[in-house]
Amino acid sequence: MPPPAAQIFGNLSVWASFPAFVLYYLFYSSFEFNDPEGRVTDTTTFLNEYDFIVIGAGSTGAVVANRLTEVDDWKVLLLEAGGDETIVSDVPGLAHHLQRTNIDWSYKTVPQSGACLAFNDNRCIWPRGKVLGGSSVLNYMVYARGNKNDYDQWALDNPGWSYDDVLPYFIKSEDNRNPYIAANKKYHGTGGYLTVQEPEYKTPLVTAFIQGGVEMGYENRDCNAEKQTGFMIPQATSRRGARCSTAKAFLRPIRKRPNLSISMRSLAHRIVIDPATKRATAARFEKGGKIYQVKAKKEIIVSAGTVNSPQLLMLSGIGHADHLGSFGIPLMADLPVGDNLQDHIALGGMVFRMDQPFGVTEARYYSIPVILNYTINAAGPLTSLGGTEGVAWIKTKYAPEGDWPDIQYHFVSATPASESGLFFRYNTGVRDDIWNAYYQPLVNTDMWQLIPTLLRPLSRGTIRLASNDPHAAPVIDPKYFTDDAGMDLKTLIEGTKFALALSKTEAFRQVGSKFYDKIFPGCENFTPWTDDYWGCFIRHYSTAIYHMAGTCKMGSDPATAVVDSKLKVHGIGGLRVADCSIMPNVVSGNTNVPAIMIGEKVSDMIKALWLI
Ligand SMILES: Cc1cc2nc3c(=O)[nH]c(=O)nc-3n(C[C@H](O)[C@H](O)[C@H](O)COP(=O)(O)OP(=O)(O)OC[C@H]3O[C@@H](n4cnc5c(N)ncnc54)[C@H](O)[C@@H]3O)c2cc1C
Ligand SMILES: *[C@@H]1O[C@H](CO)[C@@H](O)[C@H](O)[C@H]1NC(C)=O
Ligand SMILES: *[C@@H]1O[C@H](CO)[C@@H](O)[C@H](O)[C@H]1NC(C)=O
């Protein structure tokens, strides 16, 4: 489907808001101009050699660049393929408008046989940030740390990564601005670079959500502290009503450090490895049509994310020998790069209607008073996390004993049919026949949805090269719902049934909530509301929650892992990987803050090695 530009610009409500966006722009630029934490400058000349080169300025890379340049005599070059953030990416309420723009790599998976069946060619959309701040610029800003057991499980094979080991690093980054949460000092911190706070705007719906959870036997709690199981209003990585990306948090305040050079629109082609010593010596990258090769005296840290870190390693000769051989890439280390791909697959299309005016609609989000209120007071709907008002972690009958939930919910006062759906259809590639039959009749009405999300998938996918051209997108095959026992689908079916039960609690009845019970196109052959019906619905409207992880797995055995517990690539000197790709198992929650924690931790490991 081509960009629906004609349709967007034919849309009256967008034009009606135009003067307000102009005003917003004026306020915004004056604010930017005076902001003590103004934007970074782009390096255009390069030294022959730096102490460290960090590749990728995303959630992890921005942190690493910051912490390494705390050492006065370390020169650091940070390479980022994308440019700077935009005024649109700053507004939390516009989070859903960022995908498939020029700050997104706009990846798609290969066709899936048992998932994403409602989307064109059975391909799932995989947004990834291509911008300073990486995916922390595209994300929905939910602040979550995962479960204690996740880290204790990592630590079985990776000393130093238990929950007790990583907790101080979560706290180190944090500047928690909600006193009722910050007061819990065992788990929370203030004064760090990363601003964390609840969104200013909420609708009464979120009260129904929390109350409904209580009716179902769950507590309203801070799910980032003593226990995870429960319901909460999310804290967000936001500051004064605007997005607090890692570029804003970790790079802007230190942009004047003389030993930090940040180069944007710089695509790393490969890491140069000396075949004799098996040591990473330099990074080759492209900027403005020119190729540069810059040496690293001490180390190169690859923080290009779960899709691009394995791609870059493979382009550099690190990966499965036969796969690299088929592209004529000389082998430097035979490692399982690109294996172990995991993602939090979810059901994204479940709709509940209501008779109260609380849903996201164009009139409610893009009117002139709303935009002015945002500009002047940093208040109102545009501070909401794209409508994400609540989060919860629950246990299905398959969950292990104790506090280790297997389903997470994102509670959103919006659905695929909120607004006219134009951006949404373009973003997701939902099939026209499905859109027209199921969602079109709901456009701009009051709705909400629960997105049941599978926290610990058993299915494993792969990232592979499509070509040895660094500009070519890699081949992404998440292999959703392919685990032998079918537990991924079974667990998500339980999560879906719980969502339906939650919608029937007294709290939700009071807002006139009702499940939209039209049969999903393609699932007509199943008896409605049986497990098989829900399974069909899930296989059709499968949605990535964009928490991909695991493709440069951390572990002690080079047969199954790419990096060791110090995040050093097995068998290669002077090279580490640090980002979500190192997670042996994806954490049981959103992945931005864990990626930031990984950046904090690897920086200390690097300092521990070189500063003695
Ligand atoms: C739409 C969306 C919504 C999300 N919502 C949430 C949420 O609400 N809460 C949450 O916690 N998490 C959320 N996530 C997930 C979270 O944002 C990511 O897991 C996290 O940002 C990943 O961090 P990373 O450091 O691994 O990679 P990234 O942040 O993606 O960083 C990788 C960086 O490397 C750059 N790069 C890649 N290749 C090259 C190259 N060859 N040369 C130079 N640079 C390169 C990229 O441009 C990018 O800037 C969301 C993600 C998306 C996309
Ligand atoms: C690094 O920055 C410090 C100031 O913070 C400066 O004194 C020092 O000379 C710089 N070192 C290099 C190698 O440029
Ligand atoms: C601005 O936002 C605040 C907080 O959400 C709200 O109380 C107020 O009514 C809004 N004002 C306008 C004009 O929308």
XYZ file of C-alpha atoms and ligand atoms in Angstrom:
693
model
C 0.000 0.000 0.000
C 1.518 3.424 -0.898
C 1.643 6.137 1.791
C -1.913 7.346 2.172
C -0.800 10.943 1.738
C -3.753 11.954 -0.367
C -6.067 10.486 2.221
C -4.244 12.075 5.137
C -4.246 15.506 3.586
C -7.821 15.136 2.517
C -8.638 14.642 6.155
C -10.291 17.759 7.532
C -9.416 17.412 11.181
C -5.706 17.327 10.330
C -6.007 20.621 8.417
C -8.080 22.178 11.160
C -5.204 21.587 13.577
C -2.617 23.132 11.304
C -2.475 26.613 12.931
C -2.067 24.981 16.305
C 0.829 22.874 15.090
C 2.477 26.035 13.791
C 2.091 27.572 17.236
C 3.435 24.435 18.824
C 6.428 24.639 16.533
C 7.125 28.237 17.548
C 6.912 27.475 21.261
C 8.963 24.392 20.741
C 11.781 26.123 18.910
C 12.057 28.877 21.484
C 12.194 26.227 24.165
C 14.865 24.310 22.255
C 16.871 27.475 21.757
C 16.978 28.206 25.466
C 17.237 24.629 26.640
C 20.392 24.131 28.693
C 20.365 20.596 27.412
C 20.261 21.542 23.740
C 20.959 19.239 20.872
C 24.282 17.585 20.174
C 26.494 18.658 17.308
C 27.336 16.312 14.509
C 31.009 15.472 13.986
C 32.211 15.822 10.426
C 35.946 15.343 10.829
C 37.466 12.245 12.319
C 40.677 11.413 14.096
C 42.626 8.397 12.849
C 42.111 6.691 16.145
C 39.855 6.777 19.208
C 40.121 4.786 22.403
C 36.607 3.415 21.956
C 34.128 3.323 19.116
C 30.476 2.751 20.030
C 28.256 1.704 17.111
C 24.584 2.643 17.542
C 23.272 5.490 19.743
C 20.123 3.701 20.913
C 18.905 2.769 24.366
C 22.182 1.088 25.288
C 24.725 2.878 23.060
C 23.864 6.369 24.333
C 24.502 5.237 27.906
C 27.830 3.622 27.042
C 29.061 6.760 25.237
C 28.116 8.844 28.262
C 29.750 6.648 30.892
C 32.974 6.026 28.969
C 33.562 9.760 28.449
C 33.407 10.262 32.196
C 37.046 9.200 31.957
C 38.878 12.347 30.914
C 41.558 10.815 28.789
C 39.367 8.399 26.827
C 38.426 9.561 23.378
C 35.142 8.067 22.214
C 33.468 8.066 18.808
C 29.733 7.313 18.744
C 28.365 6.309 15.333
C 24.641 6.477 14.607
C 22.962 5.555 11.318
C 20.033 7.952 11.857
C 19.725 11.709 12.415
C 18.396 13.697 15.381
C 14.951 13.506 17.007
C 12.056 15.466 15.542
C 9.385 17.668 17.103
C 6.836 14.960 16.476
C 8.852 12.270 18.237
C 8.920 14.513 21.301
C 5.157 14.327 21.840
C 4.128 11.161 23.715
C 0.572 11.301 22.375
C 1.903 10.989 18.822
C 3.941 7.827 19.437
C 1.858 5.871 16.960
C 2.678 8.313 14.162
C 6.412 7.639 14.105
C 6.475 4.235 12.488
C 7.443 3.936 8.845
C 8.791 7.477 8.777
C 12.446 8.308 8.166
C 13.372 7.666 11.819
C 12.283 4.025 11.510
C 14.245 1.207 9.834
C 10.746 -0.033 8.819
C 11.567 -3.721 8.858
C 9.160 -6.516 8.038
C 9.466 -10.173 8.915
C 9.401 -12.916 6.321
C 5.889 -14.324 5.790
C 4.788 -16.285 8.859
C 2.784 -19.465 8.446
C 1.058 -19.385 11.838
C 1.063 -15.688 12.744
C 0.344 -12.228 11.334
C -2.249 -13.741 9.003
C -4.322 -10.529 9.016
C -1.478 -8.539 7.487
C -0.401 -8.200 3.868
C 1.592 -11.275 2.775
C 1.467 -12.613 6.365
C 4.379 -10.364 7.222
C 4.615 -8.661 10.615
C 5.827 -5.080 10.861
C 8.978 -4.526 12.917
C 9.655 -0.870 13.719
C 13.176 -0.063 14.993
C 14.499 3.416 15.725
C 16.953 4.821 13.179
C 17.700 8.017 15.033
C 19.834 9.352 17.851
C 18.288 7.572 20.860
C 17.336 4.534 18.746
C 14.139 2.731 19.606
C 13.771 4.842 22.774
C 12.576 7.540 20.345
C 9.852 5.367 18.797
C 8.699 3.518 21.870
C 5.633 4.001 24.070
C 7.836 5.013 27.004
C 6.544 2.460 29.512
C 9.096 2.179 32.313
C 9.462 -1.487 33.308
C 12.384 -3.518 34.576
C 11.318 -7.120 34.144
C 11.204 -9.799 36.807
C 13.801 -10.691 39.441
C 13.724 -14.316 38.289
C 14.674 -13.288 34.746
C 18.023 -11.987 35.913
C 18.613 -14.793 38.388
C 18.063 -17.179 35.484
C 20.580 -15.287 33.309
C 23.063 -15.495 36.174
C 23.008 -19.313 36.247
C 25.369 -19.199 33.276
C 26.493 -15.568 33.517
C 28.098 -14.513 36.797
C 27.372 -10.898 37.705
C 23.881 -10.660 36.183
C 21.629 -11.719 39.074
C 18.848 -9.366 40.141
C 20.897 -8.204 43.105
C 23.753 -7.428 40.724
C 21.676 -5.419 38.243
C 19.327 -3.535 40.609
C 21.953 -0.871 41.472
C 22.316 -0.103 37.761
C 18.593 0.486 37.304
C 18.732 2.886 40.213
C 21.883 4.589 38.944
C 20.171 5.876 35.773
C 16.934 6.836 37.429
C 15.509 10.244 38.295
C 12.101 9.272 39.595
C 9.824 12.305 39.880
C 6.826 10.640 41.572
C 7.512 10.955 45.299
C 5.181 8.111 46.264
C 7.343 5.752 44.224
C 10.725 7.412 44.709
C 10.280 7.102 48.475
C 10.928 3.364 48.162
C 14.686 3.829 48.162
C 15.521 0.161 48.175
C 14.234 0.022 44.582
C 14.207 3.561 43.249
C 16.524 6.487 42.744
C 16.512 10.200 42.057
C 19.126 12.415 40.470
C 20.078 10.085 37.596
C 20.073 11.106 33.921
C 16.810 9.329 33.016
C 13.638 11.157 34.014
C 10.814 8.832 35.054
C 7.275 9.909 35.868
C 3.629 9.082 35.387
C 2.002 10.706 32.372
C 0.109 13.835 33.409
C -3.044 12.810 31.554
C -5.291 9.874 32.415
C -8.936 9.121 31.803
C -11.299 7.607 34.400
C -10.942 4.417 32.382
C -7.650 3.624 34.033
C -9.398 3.615 37.393
C -11.759 0.984 35.984
C -8.729 -0.995 34.845
C -7.045 -0.909 38.256
C -10.332 -1.612 40.078
C -11.130 -4.420 37.660
C -7.748 -5.935 38.461
C -8.537 -5.788 42.165
C -11.875 -7.535 41.498
C -9.919 -10.262 39.693
C -7.736 -10.705 42.780
C -4.702 -8.610 41.835
C -3.110 -5.784 43.764
C -2.495 -2.258 42.574
C 1.236 -1.895 43.125
C 4.518 -0.556 41.814
C 5.415 -3.525 39.603
C 9.057 -2.386 39.480
C 9.736 -3.002 43.150
C 9.189 -5.845 45.660
C 6.810 -7.789 43.437
C 5.911 -7.684 39.786
C 2.504 -9.420 39.703
C -0.177 -6.710 39.802
C -1.780 -3.707 38.126
C -0.428 -0.162 37.860
C -0.569 3.179 36.116
C 2.720 3.051 34.222
C 5.622 5.288 34.946
C 7.128 6.617 31.761
C 10.480 7.734 30.445
C 9.182 11.263 30.027
C 10.173 14.725 31.176
C 7.876 17.763 31.499
C 5.264 16.008 29.365
C 7.732 15.224 26.569
C 9.567 12.058 25.628
C 12.801 11.433 27.509
C 14.747 9.352 25.006
C 18.239 8.137 25.827
C 19.581 10.825 23.485
C 17.893 13.475 25.611
C 18.763 11.786 28.881
C 22.343 10.666 28.285
C 23.789 12.610 25.328
C 22.452 16.166 25.387
C 23.702 16.980 28.914
C 27.251 15.918 28.023
C 27.375 17.215 24.479
C 30.239 19.574 25.353
C 32.605 16.914 26.630
C 35.680 17.434 24.483
C 36.473 13.738 24.190
C 33.116 12.659 22.839
C 32.466 12.811 19.110
C 28.996 11.951 17.869
C 28.561 11.239 14.202
C 25.031 10.947 12.851
C 23.870 9.545 9.508
C 26.858 7.238 9.733
C 26.141 3.670 8.713
C 28.682 1.149 9.999
C 29.552 -1.309 7.218
C 31.756 -3.633 9.203
C 34.232 -4.053 11.983
C 37.752 -4.602 10.755
C 39.306 -7.635 12.416
C 42.970 -8.614 12.127
C 42.844 -12.214 10.822
C 46.150 -13.085 12.515
C 45.470 -11.746 16.023
C 41.645 -12.001 15.847
C 41.414 -8.520 17.281
C 38.916 -5.815 16.290
C 41.022 -2.891 15.163
C 38.778 -0.428 13.333
C 35.264 0.455 12.203
C 34.379 1.077 8.571
C 31.417 3.341 7.997
C 29.723 5.513 5.444
C 28.807 9.142 5.880
C 27.631 11.582 3.235
C 28.554 9.149 0.481
C 32.143 8.725 1.742
C 33.707 5.661 3.351
C 35.788 6.151 6.490
C 37.897 3.689 8.399
C 38.708 4.729 11.949
C 40.851 2.805 14.419
C 39.933 1.827 17.949
C 42.886 1.647 20.330
C 41.048 -0.147 23.128
C 37.638 -1.538 22.136
C 34.677 -1.424 19.798
C 31.235 -1.760 21.378
C 28.412 -2.801 19.054
C 25.051 -1.432 20.262
C 23.095 -1.602 17.026
C 20.137 -3.511 18.516
C 18.651 -6.988 18.132
C 18.312 -6.765 14.348
C 21.423 -4.824 13.361
C 24.026 -6.027 15.868
C 23.925 -9.581 14.489
C 23.844 -8.165 10.956
C 26.976 -6.117 11.602
C 28.800 -9.043 13.216
C 27.969 -11.256 10.249
C 29.151 -8.613 7.785
C 32.402 -8.582 9.783
C 32.949 -12.336 9.556
C 31.406 -13.421 12.855
C 28.579 -15.923 12.512
C 27.688 -19.361 11.211
C 30.576 -20.473 8.945
C 28.390 -21.884 6.161
C 26.056 -18.870 6.117
C 28.948 -16.397 5.844
C 30.661 -18.632 3.309
C 27.624 -18.455 1.059
C 28.185 -14.675 0.790
C 31.948 -14.965 0.398
C 32.588 -13.261 3.749
C 35.928 -14.398 5.282
C 35.283 -16.172 8.584
C 36.732 -14.639 11.757
C 34.739 -16.579 14.360
C 32.211 -19.367 13.911
C 29.470 -18.355 16.378
C 25.652 -18.733 16.525
C 25.032 -15.098 15.604
C 21.403 -14.305 14.785
C 20.031 -17.423 16.502
C 17.890 -17.344 19.647
C 15.648 -14.529 18.364
C 12.744 -13.982 20.780
C 9.939 -11.511 20.923
C 6.932 -10.714 23.053
C 4.203 -11.642 20.634
C 0.761 -10.283 21.503
C -2.833 -10.010 20.420
C -3.261 -6.416 19.266
C -6.714 -6.256 17.796
C -9.196 -6.965 20.585
C -11.775 -4.180 20.820
C -14.054 -3.140 23.681
C -16.593 -0.412 23.151
C -17.964 1.928 25.822
C -20.576 4.594 26.217
C -18.297 7.144 27.896
C -16.203 9.798 26.090
C -12.770 8.474 27.055
C -11.320 6.944 23.903
C -8.608 8.370 21.663
C -10.316 10.131 18.762
C -9.040 12.711 16.302
C -11.295 15.410 17.730
C -10.071 14.729 21.245
C -6.354 14.577 20.449
C -5.769 17.029 17.620
C -7.994 19.992 18.386
C -6.534 23.460 18.760
C -7.226 23.756 22.532
C -5.595 20.378 23.129
C -2.467 21.271 21.193
C -2.218 24.659 22.898
C -2.693 23.071 26.294
C 0.161 20.723 25.511
C 2.380 23.500 24.243
C 1.806 25.887 27.119
C 1.081 23.627 30.090
C 2.613 20.291 29.028
C -0.815 18.870 29.861
C -3.673 16.973 28.314
C -4.086 13.965 26.004
C -0.874 14.599 24.080
C 1.119 13.700 27.214
C -0.428 10.222 27.243
C 1.677 7.298 26.048
C -0.142 6.919 22.756
C -3.183 6.076 24.878
C -1.383 3.458 27.017
C -2.938 4.157 30.394
C -2.335 0.991 32.379
C -0.047 -2.031 32.585
C -0.422 -5.301 34.454
C 1.370 -8.572 34.969
C -0.750 -11.653 35.650
C -0.302 -15.405 35.970
C -2.125 -17.932 33.780
C -2.565 -21.528 34.878
C 0.725 -22.287 33.102
C 2.833 -19.790 35.071
C 5.496 -21.094 37.447
C 5.024 -20.859 41.212
C 5.727 -17.552 42.910
C 5.975 -14.046 41.537
C 6.835 -14.780 37.893
C 3.860 -13.745 35.740
C 3.660 -15.073 32.174
C 1.299 -12.478 30.637
C 1.573 -8.692 30.564
C -1.254 -6.347 29.556
C -1.018 -2.984 27.937
C -4.307 -1.228 28.601
C -4.940 1.351 25.908
C -7.817 3.784 25.458
C -7.396 3.315 21.720
C -7.699 0.480 19.189
C -6.654 -0.059 15.575
C -9.811 1.858 14.584
C -9.129 4.948 16.683
C -8.701 8.012 14.505
C -9.554 7.475 10.869
C -7.206 4.520 10.894
C -5.178 5.836 7.971
C -1.843 5.913 9.725
C -2.643 2.708 11.456
C -3.408 0.766 8.315
C -0.302 2.084 6.678
C 1.840 1.313 9.737
C 0.687 -2.245 10.258
C -0.126 -3.332 6.743
C -3.427 -4.821 7.896
C -5.235 -6.334 4.918
C -7.882 -4.104 3.325
C -10.637 -6.747 3.411
C -10.060 -7.283 7.144
C -9.929 -3.593 7.846
C -13.120 -2.888 5.953
C -15.079 -5.741 7.487
C -13.937 -5.515 11.090
C -12.450 -2.144 12.020
C -13.837 0.427 9.594
C -17.319 0.501 11.214
C -15.710 1.554 14.509
C -13.621 4.494 13.316
C -13.357 7.388 15.792
C -15.756 5.850 18.309
C -15.061 5.364 22.018
C -13.100 2.154 22.507
C -10.377 0.588 24.530
C -8.285 -2.517 24.265
C -6.186 -4.857 26.305
C -3.111 -6.213 24.576
C -2.292 -9.598 26.108
C 1.451 -10.074 25.693
C 3.362 -13.347 25.997
C 6.259 -12.717 28.374
C 8.441 -15.814 28.025
C 8.059 -17.240 24.529
C 9.489 -20.668 23.775
C 9.588 -20.184 19.999
C 12.965 -19.126 18.633
C 13.609 -17.297 15.384
C 16.596 -16.093 13.391
C 18.232 -13.045 11.833
C 20.240 -13.820 8.689
C 21.939 -11.804 5.989
C 20.045 -11.281 2.768
C 23.166 -9.976 1.096
C 26.693 -8.823 1.938
C 25.584 -5.277 1.121
C 25.386 -3.338 4.414
C 22.473 -1.313 3.053
C 20.290 -4.385 2.585
C 17.782 -5.279 5.300
C 18.564 -8.595 6.982
C 16.161 -11.534 6.825
C 13.993 -11.540 9.964
C 12.158 -14.744 10.811
C 10.706 -14.724 14.334
C 8.963 -18.103 13.803
C 6.105 -17.081 16.094
C 4.085 -19.947 17.628
C 6.397 -22.721 16.427
C 7.382 -24.237 19.783
C 6.845 -28.007 19.833
C 4.209 -28.186 22.553
C 2.302 -25.137 21.307
C 2.643 -23.492 24.728
C 3.130 -20.004 23.306
C -0.306 -20.020 21.714
C -1.943 -21.797 24.651
C -0.598 -19.257 27.131
C -1.694 -16.322 25.008
C -5.189 -17.858 24.682
C -5.393 -17.888 28.486
C -4.276 -14.256 28.498
C -7.020 -13.384 26.022
C -9.726 -15.090 28.078
C -8.546 -13.241 31.186
C -8.839 -9.967 29.247
C -12.445 -10.795 28.417
C -13.184 -11.628 32.055
C -11.586 -8.376 33.191
C -13.822 -6.443 30.797
C -16.846 -7.953 32.537
C -15.940 -6.798 36.054
C -18.197 -4.347 37.861
C -15.613 -1.592 37.371
C -15.760 -1.890 33.583
C -19.541 -2.325 33.566
C -19.770 1.116 35.113
C -18.229 2.743 32.053
C -20.650 0.851 29.830
C -17.937 -1.401 28.482
C -18.864 -4.137 26.014
C -16.752 -6.581 23.991
C -17.021 -6.022 20.222
C -18.233 -9.512 19.388
C -18.120 -9.509 15.615
C -16.491 -12.686 14.278
C -12.966 -11.941 13.096
C -12.616 -12.374 9.319
C -10.908 -15.697 8.640
C -12.114 -17.300 11.882
C -15.698 -18.030 10.776
C -15.091 -21.776 10.895
C -14.428 -21.833 14.615
C -17.096 -21.882 17.309
C -17.024 -18.408 18.815
C -15.258 -17.917 22.130
C -13.746 -21.413 22.248
C -9.995 -21.745 22.702
C -9.697 -22.613 19.022
C -11.507 -19.428 18.051
C -9.195 -17.303 20.203
C -6.217 -19.160 18.771
C -7.370 -18.220 15.274
C -7.857 -14.578 16.279
C -4.361 -14.478 17.803
C -2.761 -16.061 14.738
C -4.466 -13.425 12.603
C -3.973 -10.248 14.598
C -0.557 -11.135 16.039
C 1.304 -8.001 17.002
C 4.936 -7.598 17.900
C 5.266 -5.443 20.986
C 8.734 -4.623 19.649
C 10.741 -6.237 22.432
C 12.968 -8.335 20.180
C 15.981 -9.811 21.940
C 18.531 -12.598 22.112
C 20.385 -12.652 18.768
C 23.896 -12.170 20.213
C 23.178 -14.334 23.227
C 25.272 -14.023 26.376
C 26.565 -17.354 27.702
C 29.686 -19.341 28.529
C 29.563 -21.835 25.650
C 30.587 -20.515 22.201
C 28.518 -23.289 20.635
C 25.337 -21.645 21.856
C 26.353 -18.093 22.797
C 27.989 -15.134 21.051
C 29.270 -13.073 23.981
C 30.527 -14.013 27.451
C 29.298 -12.581 30.730
C 31.492 -9.509 30.183
C 29.717 -9.089 26.821
C 32.991 -9.802 24.955
C 32.570 -11.647 21.678
C 33.885 -15.197 22.100
C 37.236 -15.609 20.369
C 37.617 -11.994 19.202
C 39.664 -9.384 21.069
C 38.594 -5.795 21.675
C 34.975 -6.341 20.705
C 31.798 -6.335 22.786
C 28.110 -6.330 22.051
C 25.820 -4.421 24.417
C 22.080 -4.033 23.774
C 18.929 -6.184 23.880
C 20.559 -8.768 21.624
C 22.681 -10.110 24.503
C 19.682 -11.188 26.590
C 19.842 -14.995 26.910
C 16.080 -14.895 27.522
C 13.987 -11.800 26.943
C 12.963 -10.209 30.238
C 9.348 -10.438 31.456
C 8.480 -6.841 30.627
C 9.252 -3.923 28.338
C 12.866 -3.792 27.217
C 13.960 -0.142 27.063
C 15.006 0.211 30.680
C 16.742 -3.203 30.735
C 18.707 -2.028 27.651
C 19.722 1.099 29.576
C 20.749 -1.056 32.546
C 22.904 -3.186 30.209
C 24.622 0.027 29.086
C 25.326 1.078 32.664
C 26.670 -2.335 33.565
C 28.923 -2.884 30.551
C 30.426 0.573 31.064
C 31.522 -0.417 34.550
C 32.954 -3.684 33.226
C 34.948 -1.772 30.614
C 36.231 0.658 33.243
C 37.143 -2.247 35.511
C 39.292 -3.723 32.743
C 41.119 -0.589 31.586
C 41.386 1.597 34.660
C 43.734 -0.483 36.783
C 7.234 1.115 18.556
C 7.984 0.630 19.767
C 7.373 0.694 21.018
C 8.048 0.255 22.162
N 7.502 0.470 23.397
C 8.260 0.265 24.494
C 7.840 0.711 25.777
O 6.771 1.315 25.935
N 8.646 0.476 26.843
C 9.842 -0.162 26.702
O 10.524 -0.373 27.706
N 10.265 -0.594 25.509
C 9.524 -0.360 24.403
N 10.004 -0.718 23.183
C 11.263 -1.481 23.113
C 12.523 -0.677 23.404
O 12.391 0.645 22.963
C 13.714 -1.377 22.751
O 13.807 -2.699 23.225
C 15.030 -0.699 23.066
O 14.986 0.665 22.737
C 16.156 -1.386 22.297
O 17.387 -0.845 22.674
P 18.719 -1.279 21.930
O 19.812 -0.466 22.499
O 18.832 -2.758 21.970
O 18.491 -0.920 20.390
P 18.028 0.457 19.719
O 17.531 1.406 20.735
O 17.149 0.105 18.591
O 19.394 1.084 19.169
C 20.119 0.631 18.069
C 20.727 1.848 17.391
O 21.753 1.420 16.492
C 21.640 2.136 15.279
N 22.243 1.317 14.230
C 21.800 0.123 13.775
N 22.620 -0.337 12.827
C 23.607 0.581 12.670
C 24.748 0.657 11.841
N 25.058 -0.317 10.959
N 25.554 1.751 11.929
C 25.259 2.736 12.811
N 24.183 2.712 13.636
C 23.377 1.637 13.564
C 20.137 2.320 15.127
O 19.833 3.342 14.203
C 19.719 2.618 16.548
O 19.809 3.987 16.851
C 9.347 -0.298 22.027
C 9.958 -0.361 20.772
C 9.294 0.100 19.647
C 9.999 0.053 18.320
C 39.551 15.095 27.462
O 38.811 16.107 28.100
C 39.457 16.711 29.183
C 38.510 17.706 29.785
O 37.356 17.053 30.237
C 40.753 17.375 28.712
O 41.413 17.891 29.843
C 41.621 16.340 28.034
O 42.747 16.968 27.469
C 40.860 15.626 26.943
N 41.672 14.530 26.480
C 41.888 14.283 25.213
C 42.723 13.053 24.938
O 41.464 14.963 24.313
C -5.449 21.325 30.006
O -5.060 20.114 30.646
C -5.432 20.053 31.994
C -4.839 18.794 32.571
O -5.149 17.661 31.798
C -6.931 20.069 32.125
O -7.294 20.029 33.482
C -7.455 21.316 31.472
O -8.866 21.291 31.462
C -6.974 21.424 30.043
N -7.368 22.671 29.457
C -7.906 22.746 28.238
C -8.232 24.104 27.732
O -8.128 21.743 27.542
